[in-house]
Amino acid sequence: MRAYHAEHQRSIDQPDDFWKEQAKRIPWFKPPETILSYDDQNHARWYDDGELNTCYVALDHHVACGRGEQPAIHWDSPVSEQRRTLTYRELRDDVARFAGALAGLGVEKGDRVVIYMPMVPEALIAMYACARLGAVHSVVFGGFAAHELAVRIDDAEPRVVIAASCGIEIDRVLPYKPILDQALSQCRHRPTACVILQRDQAKAELGPIDHDWQSLVSFADAVDCVPVRGTDPLYILYTSGTTGKPKGVVRDNGGHAVALHYSMQHVYGMTPGEVFFSASDVGWVVGHSYIIYAPLIYGCTTLIYEGKPVKTPDAGSFWRLISEYRVKAFFTAPTAFRAIKKEDPDGVMLEKYDISCLRALFLAGERLDPPTFHWLEDLLNVPVIDHWWQTETGWPIAANLQGLDPMPIKAGSATVPVPGFDVRVLDRSGEPAGPCEQGNVVIREPMPPGCLAGIWRDPRRFHSAYMAAFPGYYLTGDAGYFDQDGYLFVMGRTDDVINVAGHRLSTGEMEEIVGSHAAVAECAVIGIQDALKGQVPLGLVIAKDGFDGDTDRLERELVSLVREQIGAIACFKQVLVVSRLPKTRSGKILRKLLRTIADGETFAMPSTIDDPGSLQDVHDTMIDRNIGDAHKARLR
Ligand code: COA
Ligand code: AMP
């Protein structure tokens, strides 16, 4: 661990020197002289006076340096039975022309553009076209319903919205245009134009502000990269917080490019020219960082996969992709492998493919549970690396650094803090926790380059959500501990955020929706364990006086309400109507205790409980309805 310790220590002791050196990895129009500075909230900013363009760094620069004929992207879409490869030169030209089309619609530096697209190459083209113009993109995951899209449009106030006519979920064609139209009808903000990529599976009807992608591009001229400052925003990515209003995480240009470049070498052990495959979605941070930006910034080839780990057509899809495209590093969420394991427990599908090209498997998005880790370790002959990060950081906070100093793997650990991140574990009073003592995982300021530059137009929320709990430290919202060897174990959230099939969702938001139903007096939504998805939400509801007693109907209505408002992705499928909810004497619902019971753990009657009988009632109802492992829960 010597090389690691030296590098990590230097990054913490001399952040200026360390990140000045790393900044030389990327081509700047004007190299930064100021490396680390602080904004008016005393939050770290990186490379403020440097000038660059992220699209130039990722595309034009590589073409200029001789990578023009190297594949930049392979698109593989079993659901549409299509494949396409674009070289760096072809991609640069497509991006430059689409940027010209956007400029023709009035998009300028600093303008926002919302992108609502499935896993097609045009999603990447749209993102880079925004970057080329210095515009700020905000990609909304295709699985979100109209209301979620509307909330994001109103917050980002885009000049233009870019969408595809449809997405494809296994064999279901999901038209996107009606969702966009419905979202716009709910919005206060009016974009001046929408650009629609027409897909053969479902053509959209175009309205007065809609433009067809192809015809727009056919009349457009290519445009050049617009220089932006290191601290200018590249994108806003909304993520779930503890309330219904998602947080618009803002990422800058300079720190982002430097951090991602550093991570490709040190965390993932990649060499330019190799193929990197991340099976996520452009709508999530993993998609932004490790499908769209990092592989190209680093000169690798990225794989865009429009399909699922299973059923498109079978549990061998990932192995096929790794083998066909000679993938060197593969990254996905543990839930994807739990889905594969369920269909192919003995790994029979793997025998059909030669995946000897694969050097390492990386997992994140949720904790890599030891059973899935051991299954993968037995199946594959490569290191199986858990690593921990979040939308806010944009790149790994803790990892087993394959390109710097690979370490022995311990099941359940995300291994060690990545250089740049000064990770600590604090107890409730802010004192350092001892080895193996669980507490709040925090990051000491300054956060390294690439981390969030703020919450879009909401500095107060940024402060209260992340900086207020432990002054001088960024609150990750995760609980965990360091063991005696300095390995970090991240165990779960300390707030109302849950992780469903690797997707981050807010139970607080679901409570707001459930609570808005006319028959609901009070409710709690908790995340309970699920063998496939890691966690799934469970709603507990008290009906209002005068409710007609048709609990089945109420439960169905609540399930559809959440599906309509958030989308199918919420996986909100279980609701229990109960007569009372366990609360403290001060009226706080004992959500943690409810989770403990649903997960089948032993529980103690809290001394603060107002009505002990309510707990027994809920427990009995959970057992009646076969919820989770509630039948195993015992009062201690
Ligand atoms: N557009 C529209 N709908 C979508 C969607 C999208 N992009 N993605 C998911 N959905 C829908 C699904 O069709 C499903 O709808 P249904 O309830 O009508 O069946 C619902 O949202 C729930 O989807 P999901 O939780 O993904 O369940 P699934 O059974 O379809 O797939 C997994 C399960 C584990 C295979 C899948 O979630 C997966 O691959 N997860 C990995 C996540 C990931 O990569 N996270 C990023 C961090 S690395
Ligand atoms: P997201 O912002 O969607 O990437 O979700 C981030 C959250 O997912 C983190 O705060 C953690 O709660 C969880 N998470 C992601 N990766 C890991 C991991 N490797 N181990 C444990 N939790 C993880």
Short mmCIF file of C-alpha atoms and ligand atoms in Angstrom, two decimals, residues 239 285 363-368 386-392 414 476 478 490 493 499 504, ligand 2:
data_model
loop_
_atom_site.label_atom_id
_atom_site.label_comp_id
_atom_site.label_asym_id
_atom_site.label_seq_id
_atom_site.Cartn_x
_atom_site.Cartn_y
_atom_site.Cartn_z
CA THR A 239 -30.79 13.63 -7.94
CA VAL A 285 -24.23 9.95 -12.93
CA LEU A 363 -19.40 -2.33 -9.25
CA ALA A 364 -21.11 0.66 -7.70
CA GLY A 365 -24.48 2.32 -7.26
CA GLU A 366 -25.21 0.35 -4.10
CA ARG A 367 -23.18 -1.78 -1.70
CA LEU A 368 -21.77 -4.91 -3.31
CA ASP A 386 -16.57 -2.55 -5.31
CA HIS A 387 -16.18 1.22 -5.31
CA TRP A 388 -18.23 3.94 -3.70
CA TRP A 389 -19.38 7.26 -5.02
CA GLN A 390 -22.44 9.41 -5.58
CA THR A 391 -23.98 11.86 -8.02
CA GLU A 392 -22.54 14.72 -6.00
CA ALA A 414 -15.23 -0.21 -1.03
CA THR A 476 -22.16 12.13 2.30
CA ASP A 478 -23.90 7.41 4.14
CA VAL A 490 -20.12 1.86 3.45
CA ARG A 493 -27.92 5.85 3.97
CA ASN A 499 -31.49 2.66 -3.65
CA ARG A 504 -31.50 6.59 -6.21
P1 AMP B 2 -26.15 7.92 -6.75
O1 AMP B 2 -26.02 9.36 -6.40
O2 AMP B 2 -27.38 7.60 -7.47
O3 AMP B 2 -24.91 7.40 -7.42
O4 AMP B 2 -26.28 7.15 -5.37
C1 AMP B 2 -25.29 7.34 -4.41
C2 AMP B 2 -25.57 6.49 -3.21
O5 AMP B 2 -25.58 5.12 -3.59
C3 AMP B 2 -24.48 6.60 -2.17
O6 AMP B 2 -24.65 7.71 -1.32
C4 AMP B 2 -24.63 5.28 -1.44
O7 AMP B 2 -25.69 5.32 -0.53
C5 AMP B 2 -24.98 4.33 -2.56
N1 AMP B 2 -23.77 3.68 -3.10
C6 AMP B 2 -23.22 3.86 -4.30
N2 AMP B 2 -22.16 3.06 -4.47
C7 AMP B 2 -22.02 2.36 -3.32
C8 AMP B 2 -21.09 1.37 -2.85
N3 AMP B 2 -20.12 0.91 -3.63
N4 AMP B 2 -21.24 0.90 -1.60
C9 AMP B 2 -22.25 1.34 -0.80
N5 AMP B 2 -23.17 2.26 -1.20
C10 AMP B 2 -23.06 2.76 -2.44
#
